[in-house]
PDB file of C-alpha atoms in Angstrom:
ATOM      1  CA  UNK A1004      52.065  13.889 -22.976  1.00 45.00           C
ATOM      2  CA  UNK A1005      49.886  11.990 -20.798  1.00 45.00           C
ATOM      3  CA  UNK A1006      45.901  11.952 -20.569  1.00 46.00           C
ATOM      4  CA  UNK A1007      44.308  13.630 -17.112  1.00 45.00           C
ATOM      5  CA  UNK A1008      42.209  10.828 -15.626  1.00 48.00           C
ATOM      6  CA  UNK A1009      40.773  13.940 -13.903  1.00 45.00           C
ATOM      7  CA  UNK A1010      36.869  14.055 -14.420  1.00 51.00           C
ATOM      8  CA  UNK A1011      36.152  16.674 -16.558  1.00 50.00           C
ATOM      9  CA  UNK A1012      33.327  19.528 -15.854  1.00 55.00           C
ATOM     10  CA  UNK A1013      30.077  18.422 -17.515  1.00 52.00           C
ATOM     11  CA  UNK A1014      27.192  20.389 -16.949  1.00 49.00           C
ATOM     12  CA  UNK A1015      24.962  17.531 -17.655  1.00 42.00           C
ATOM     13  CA  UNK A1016      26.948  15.112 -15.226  1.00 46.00           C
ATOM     14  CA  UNK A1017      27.121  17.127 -12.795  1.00 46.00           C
ATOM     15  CA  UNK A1018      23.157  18.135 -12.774  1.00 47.00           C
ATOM     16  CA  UNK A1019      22.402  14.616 -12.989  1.00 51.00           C
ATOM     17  CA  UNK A1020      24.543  14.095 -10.084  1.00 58.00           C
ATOM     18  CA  UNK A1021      22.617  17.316  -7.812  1.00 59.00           C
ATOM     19  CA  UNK A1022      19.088  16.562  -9.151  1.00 64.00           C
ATOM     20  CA  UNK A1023      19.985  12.466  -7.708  1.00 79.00           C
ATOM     21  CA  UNK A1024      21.299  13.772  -4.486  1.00 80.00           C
ATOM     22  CA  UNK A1025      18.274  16.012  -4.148  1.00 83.00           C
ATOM     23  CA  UNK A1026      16.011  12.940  -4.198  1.00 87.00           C
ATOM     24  CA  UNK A1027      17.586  11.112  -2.276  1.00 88.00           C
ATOM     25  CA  UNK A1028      17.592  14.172   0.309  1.00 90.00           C
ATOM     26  CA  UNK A1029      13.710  14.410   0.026  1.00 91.00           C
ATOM     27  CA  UNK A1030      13.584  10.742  -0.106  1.00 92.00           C
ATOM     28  CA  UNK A1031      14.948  10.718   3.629  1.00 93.00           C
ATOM     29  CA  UNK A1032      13.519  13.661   4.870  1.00 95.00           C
ATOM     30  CA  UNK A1033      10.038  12.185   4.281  1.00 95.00           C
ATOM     31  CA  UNK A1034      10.897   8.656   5.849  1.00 94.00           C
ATOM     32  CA  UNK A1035      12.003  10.801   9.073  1.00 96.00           C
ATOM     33  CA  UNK A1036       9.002  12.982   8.873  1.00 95.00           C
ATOM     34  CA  UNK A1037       6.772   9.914   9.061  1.00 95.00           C
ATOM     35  CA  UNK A1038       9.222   8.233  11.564  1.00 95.00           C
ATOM     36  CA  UNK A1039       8.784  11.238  13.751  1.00 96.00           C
ATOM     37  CA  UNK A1040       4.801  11.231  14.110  1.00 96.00           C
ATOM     38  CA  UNK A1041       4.866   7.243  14.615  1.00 95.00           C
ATOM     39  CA  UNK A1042       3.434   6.532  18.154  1.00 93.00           C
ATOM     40  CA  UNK A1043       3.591   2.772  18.813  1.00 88.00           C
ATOM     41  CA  UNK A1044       0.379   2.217  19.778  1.00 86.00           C
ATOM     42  CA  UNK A1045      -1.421   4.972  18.072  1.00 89.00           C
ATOM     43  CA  UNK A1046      -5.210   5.157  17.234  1.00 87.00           C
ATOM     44  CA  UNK A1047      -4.866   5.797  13.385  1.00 89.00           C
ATOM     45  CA  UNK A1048      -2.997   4.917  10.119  1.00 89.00           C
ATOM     46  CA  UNK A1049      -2.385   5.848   6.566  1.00 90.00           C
ATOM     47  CA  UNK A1050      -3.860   3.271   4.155  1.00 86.00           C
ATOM     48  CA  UNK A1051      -5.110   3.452   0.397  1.00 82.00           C
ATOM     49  CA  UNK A1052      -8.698   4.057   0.776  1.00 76.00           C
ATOM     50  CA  UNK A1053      -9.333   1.433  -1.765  1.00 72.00           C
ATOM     51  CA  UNK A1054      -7.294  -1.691  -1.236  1.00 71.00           C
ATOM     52  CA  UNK A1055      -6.427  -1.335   2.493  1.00 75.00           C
ATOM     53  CA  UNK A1056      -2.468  -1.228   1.500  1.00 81.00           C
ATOM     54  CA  UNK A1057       0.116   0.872   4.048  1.00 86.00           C
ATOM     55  CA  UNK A1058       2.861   1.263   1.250  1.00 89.00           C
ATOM     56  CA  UNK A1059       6.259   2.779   2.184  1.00 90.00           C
ATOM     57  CA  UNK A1060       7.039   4.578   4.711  1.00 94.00           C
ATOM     58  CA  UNK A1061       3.545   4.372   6.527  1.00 93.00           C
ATOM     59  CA  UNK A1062       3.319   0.278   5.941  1.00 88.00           C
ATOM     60  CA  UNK A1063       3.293  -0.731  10.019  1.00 86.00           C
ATOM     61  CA  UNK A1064       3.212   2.808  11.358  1.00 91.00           C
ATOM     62  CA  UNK A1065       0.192   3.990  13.735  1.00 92.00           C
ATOM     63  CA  UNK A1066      -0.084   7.248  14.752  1.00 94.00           C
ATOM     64  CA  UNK A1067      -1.707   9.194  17.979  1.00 94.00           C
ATOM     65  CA  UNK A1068      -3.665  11.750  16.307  1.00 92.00           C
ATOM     66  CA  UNK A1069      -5.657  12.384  13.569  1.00 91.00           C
ATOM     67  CA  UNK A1070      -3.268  15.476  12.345  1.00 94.00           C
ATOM     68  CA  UNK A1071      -0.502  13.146  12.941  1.00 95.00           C
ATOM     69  CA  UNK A1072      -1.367  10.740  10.626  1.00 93.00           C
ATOM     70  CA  UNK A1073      -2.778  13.810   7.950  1.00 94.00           C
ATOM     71  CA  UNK A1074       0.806  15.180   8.112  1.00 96.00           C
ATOM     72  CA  UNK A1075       2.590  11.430   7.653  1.00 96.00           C
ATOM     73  CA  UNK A1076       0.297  11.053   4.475  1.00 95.00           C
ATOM     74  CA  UNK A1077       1.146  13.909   2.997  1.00 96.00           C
ATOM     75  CA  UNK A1078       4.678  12.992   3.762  1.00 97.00           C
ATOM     76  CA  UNK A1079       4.217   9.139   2.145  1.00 96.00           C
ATOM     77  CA  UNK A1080       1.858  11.047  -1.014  1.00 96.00           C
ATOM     78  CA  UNK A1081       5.500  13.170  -1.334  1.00 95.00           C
ATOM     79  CA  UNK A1082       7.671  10.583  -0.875  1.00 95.00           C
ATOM     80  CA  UNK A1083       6.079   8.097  -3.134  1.00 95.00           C
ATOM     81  CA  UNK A1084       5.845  11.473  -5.995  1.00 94.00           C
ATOM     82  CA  UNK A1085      10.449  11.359  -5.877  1.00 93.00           C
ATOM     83  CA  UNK A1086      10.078   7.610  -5.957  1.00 91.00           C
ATOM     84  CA  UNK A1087       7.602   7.584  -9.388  1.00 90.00           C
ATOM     85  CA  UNK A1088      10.385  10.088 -10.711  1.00 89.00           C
ATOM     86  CA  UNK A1089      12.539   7.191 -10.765  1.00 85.00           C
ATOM     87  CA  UNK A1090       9.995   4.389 -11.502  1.00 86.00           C
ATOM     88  CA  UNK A1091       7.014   5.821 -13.392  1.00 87.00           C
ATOM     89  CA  UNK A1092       5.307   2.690 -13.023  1.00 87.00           C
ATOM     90  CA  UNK A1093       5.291   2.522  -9.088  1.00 87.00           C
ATOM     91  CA  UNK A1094       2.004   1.485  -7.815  1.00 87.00           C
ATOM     92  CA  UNK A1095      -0.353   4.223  -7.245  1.00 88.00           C
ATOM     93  CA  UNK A1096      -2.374   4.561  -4.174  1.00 87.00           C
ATOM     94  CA  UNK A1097      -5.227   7.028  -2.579  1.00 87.00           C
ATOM     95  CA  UNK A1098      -3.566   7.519   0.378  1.00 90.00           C
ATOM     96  CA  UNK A1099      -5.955   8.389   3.641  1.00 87.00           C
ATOM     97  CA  UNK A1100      -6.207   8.504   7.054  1.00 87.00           C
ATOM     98  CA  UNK A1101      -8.237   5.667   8.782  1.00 83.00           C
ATOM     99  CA  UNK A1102      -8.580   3.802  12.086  1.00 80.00           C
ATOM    100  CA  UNK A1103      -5.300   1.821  12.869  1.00 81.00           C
ATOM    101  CA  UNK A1104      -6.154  -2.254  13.116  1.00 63.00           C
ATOM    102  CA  UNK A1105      -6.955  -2.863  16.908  1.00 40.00           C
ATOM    103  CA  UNK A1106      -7.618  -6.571  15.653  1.00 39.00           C
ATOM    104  CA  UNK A1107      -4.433  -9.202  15.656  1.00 47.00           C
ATOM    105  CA  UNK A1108      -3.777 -10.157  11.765  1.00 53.00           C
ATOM    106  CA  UNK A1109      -4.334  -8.193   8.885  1.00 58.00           C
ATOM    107  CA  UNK A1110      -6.846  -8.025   5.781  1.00 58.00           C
ATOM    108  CA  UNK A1111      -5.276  -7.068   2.442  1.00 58.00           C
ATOM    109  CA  UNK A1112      -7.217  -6.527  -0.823  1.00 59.00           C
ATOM    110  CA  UNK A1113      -5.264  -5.906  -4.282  1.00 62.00           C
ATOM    111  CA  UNK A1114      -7.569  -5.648  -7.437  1.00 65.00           C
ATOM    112  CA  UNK A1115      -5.160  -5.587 -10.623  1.00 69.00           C
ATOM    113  CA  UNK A1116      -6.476  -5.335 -14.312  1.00 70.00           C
ATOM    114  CA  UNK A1117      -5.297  -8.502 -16.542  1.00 76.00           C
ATOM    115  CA  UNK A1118      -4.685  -8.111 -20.299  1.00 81.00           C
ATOM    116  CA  UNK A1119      -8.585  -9.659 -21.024  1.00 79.00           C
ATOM    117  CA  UNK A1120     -12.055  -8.087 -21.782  1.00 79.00           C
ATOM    118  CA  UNK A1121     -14.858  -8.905 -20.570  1.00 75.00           C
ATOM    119  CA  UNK A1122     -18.023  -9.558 -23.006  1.00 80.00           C
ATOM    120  CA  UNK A1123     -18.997  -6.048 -22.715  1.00 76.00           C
ATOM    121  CA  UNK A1124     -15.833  -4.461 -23.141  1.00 76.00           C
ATOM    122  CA  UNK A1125     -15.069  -3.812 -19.741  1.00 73.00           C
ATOM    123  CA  UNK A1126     -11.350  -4.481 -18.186  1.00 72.00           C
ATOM    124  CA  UNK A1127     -11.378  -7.132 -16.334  1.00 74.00           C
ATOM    125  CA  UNK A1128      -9.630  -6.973 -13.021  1.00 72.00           C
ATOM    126  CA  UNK A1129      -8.331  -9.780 -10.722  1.00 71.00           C
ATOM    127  CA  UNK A1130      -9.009  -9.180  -7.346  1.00 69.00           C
ATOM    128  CA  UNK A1131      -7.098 -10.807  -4.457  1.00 67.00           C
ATOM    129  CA  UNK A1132      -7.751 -10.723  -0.573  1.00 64.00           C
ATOM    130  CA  UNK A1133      -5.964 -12.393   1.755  1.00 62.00           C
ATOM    131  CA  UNK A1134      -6.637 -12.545   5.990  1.00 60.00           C
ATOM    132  CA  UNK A1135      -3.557 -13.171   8.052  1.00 59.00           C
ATOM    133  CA  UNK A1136      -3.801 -13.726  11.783  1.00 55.00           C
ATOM    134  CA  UNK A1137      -0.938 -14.349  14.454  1.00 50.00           C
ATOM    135  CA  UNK A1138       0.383 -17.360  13.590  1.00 47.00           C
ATOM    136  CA  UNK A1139       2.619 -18.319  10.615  1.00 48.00           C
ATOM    137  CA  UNK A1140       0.245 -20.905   9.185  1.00 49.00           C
ATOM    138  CA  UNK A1141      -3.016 -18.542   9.813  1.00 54.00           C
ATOM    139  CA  UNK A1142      -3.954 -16.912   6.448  1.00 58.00           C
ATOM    140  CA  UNK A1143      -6.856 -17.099   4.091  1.00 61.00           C
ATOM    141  CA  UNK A1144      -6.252 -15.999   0.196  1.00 63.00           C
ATOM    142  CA  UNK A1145      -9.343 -15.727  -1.824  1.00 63.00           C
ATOM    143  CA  UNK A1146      -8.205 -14.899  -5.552  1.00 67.00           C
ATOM    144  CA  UNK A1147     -11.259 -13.807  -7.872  1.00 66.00           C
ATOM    145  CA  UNK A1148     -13.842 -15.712  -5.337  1.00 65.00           C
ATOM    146  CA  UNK A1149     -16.937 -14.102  -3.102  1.00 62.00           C
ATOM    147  CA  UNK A1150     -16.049 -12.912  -0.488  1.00 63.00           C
ATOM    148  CA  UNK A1151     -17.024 -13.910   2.845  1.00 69.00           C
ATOM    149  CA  UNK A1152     -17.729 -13.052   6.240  1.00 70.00           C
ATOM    150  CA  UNK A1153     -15.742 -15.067   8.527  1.00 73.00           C
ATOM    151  CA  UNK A1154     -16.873 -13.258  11.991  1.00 73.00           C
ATOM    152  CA  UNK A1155     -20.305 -12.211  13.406  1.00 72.00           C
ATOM    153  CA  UNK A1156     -21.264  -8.942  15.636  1.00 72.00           C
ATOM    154  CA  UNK A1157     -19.755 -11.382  19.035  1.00 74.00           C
ATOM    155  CA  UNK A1158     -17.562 -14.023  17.423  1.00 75.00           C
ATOM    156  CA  UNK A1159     -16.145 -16.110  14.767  1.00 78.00           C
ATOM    157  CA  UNK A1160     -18.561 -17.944  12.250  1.00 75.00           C
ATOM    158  CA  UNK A1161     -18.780 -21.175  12.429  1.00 78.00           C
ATOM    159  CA  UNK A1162     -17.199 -23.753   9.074  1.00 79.00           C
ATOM    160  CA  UNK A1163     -20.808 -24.154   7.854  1.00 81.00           C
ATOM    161  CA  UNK A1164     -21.975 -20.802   7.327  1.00 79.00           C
ATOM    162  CA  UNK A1165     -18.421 -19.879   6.012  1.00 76.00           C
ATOM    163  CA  UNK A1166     -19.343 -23.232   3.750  1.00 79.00           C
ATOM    164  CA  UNK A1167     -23.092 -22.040   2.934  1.00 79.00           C
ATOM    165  CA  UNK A1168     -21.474 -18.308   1.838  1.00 74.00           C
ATOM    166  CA  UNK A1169     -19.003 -19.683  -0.399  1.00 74.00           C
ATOM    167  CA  UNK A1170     -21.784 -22.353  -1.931  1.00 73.00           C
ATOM    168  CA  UNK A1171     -23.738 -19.722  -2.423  1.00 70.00           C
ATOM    169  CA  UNK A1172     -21.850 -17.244  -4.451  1.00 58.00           C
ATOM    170  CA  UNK A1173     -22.975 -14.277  -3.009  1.00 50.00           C
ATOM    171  CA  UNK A1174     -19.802 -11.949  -2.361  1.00 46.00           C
ATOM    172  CA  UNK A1175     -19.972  -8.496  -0.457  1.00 45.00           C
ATOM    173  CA  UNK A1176     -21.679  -5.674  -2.436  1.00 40.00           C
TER     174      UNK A1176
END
């Protein structure tokens, strides 16, 4: 008598394989939803309120209206819910609606905690920003440095007051 190599009916199997199929369903349903609103050269974008990061599926995407963009964050808050399902420790982000970048290049902060204390007992945090323009050799990183102002109301600052800022040690408060 020979073995089936027939799969055999397991309840757990098989509701492993719906419940992976479902996520991947919602997974691209919400990448179309925000693929729908996405106007080329629209007037807003989804970032996180508190680093400036467009993570997945709004990273690039501008939208024409303000309700636009509200629905394709709620679609990249959902998305990004399925994808912590599979990897609790995805990134988290406060995901809003702001003014899309009319400005060539791109500024990018990221503040991560590190594993140290500080002498009052505080986390401490590394932050980085970087500034990208155009070009492939146009970018700035500052990594736990003041940071600067590189442009005026009219223009670009000039190397010595960039200099004098950094000297000084006076970041943004």
């Amino acid at each position: 008598m020979s073995e089936s190599m027939e799969p055999v009916d397991d309840p757990v199997h098989a509701a492993g394989r719906e419940c992976d199929a479902g996520l991947v369903a919602t997974l691209r349903h919400e990448r179309e939803n925000v693929a729908r609103l996405t106007h080329e050269d629209g007037a807003f974008a989804v970032a996180c309120r508190e680093t400036g990061t467009s993570p997945e599926p709004v990273d690039g995407a501008t939208f024409d209206t303000f309700d636009a963009a509200e629905r394709a964050r709620d679609a990249a808050r959902r998305y990004r819910a399925v994808l912590r399902t599979l990897d609790p420790g995805l990134e988290r982000y406060q995901l809003a609606v702001c003014s899309a970048d009319t400005v060539d290049g791109s500024l990018t902060r990221v503040r991560r905690r590190t594993d140290r204390r500080r002498e009052n007992g505080v986390p401490e945090s590394r932050q980085t920003v970087t500034l990208t323009g155009q070009g492939c050799d146009e970018w700035l990183r500052v990594e736990n440095g003041p940071v600067v102002h590189l442009a005026g109301p009219d223009a670009l600052l000039d190397d010595e007051l960039v200099t004098r800022q950094l000297e000084s040690g006076l970041g943004s408060r």
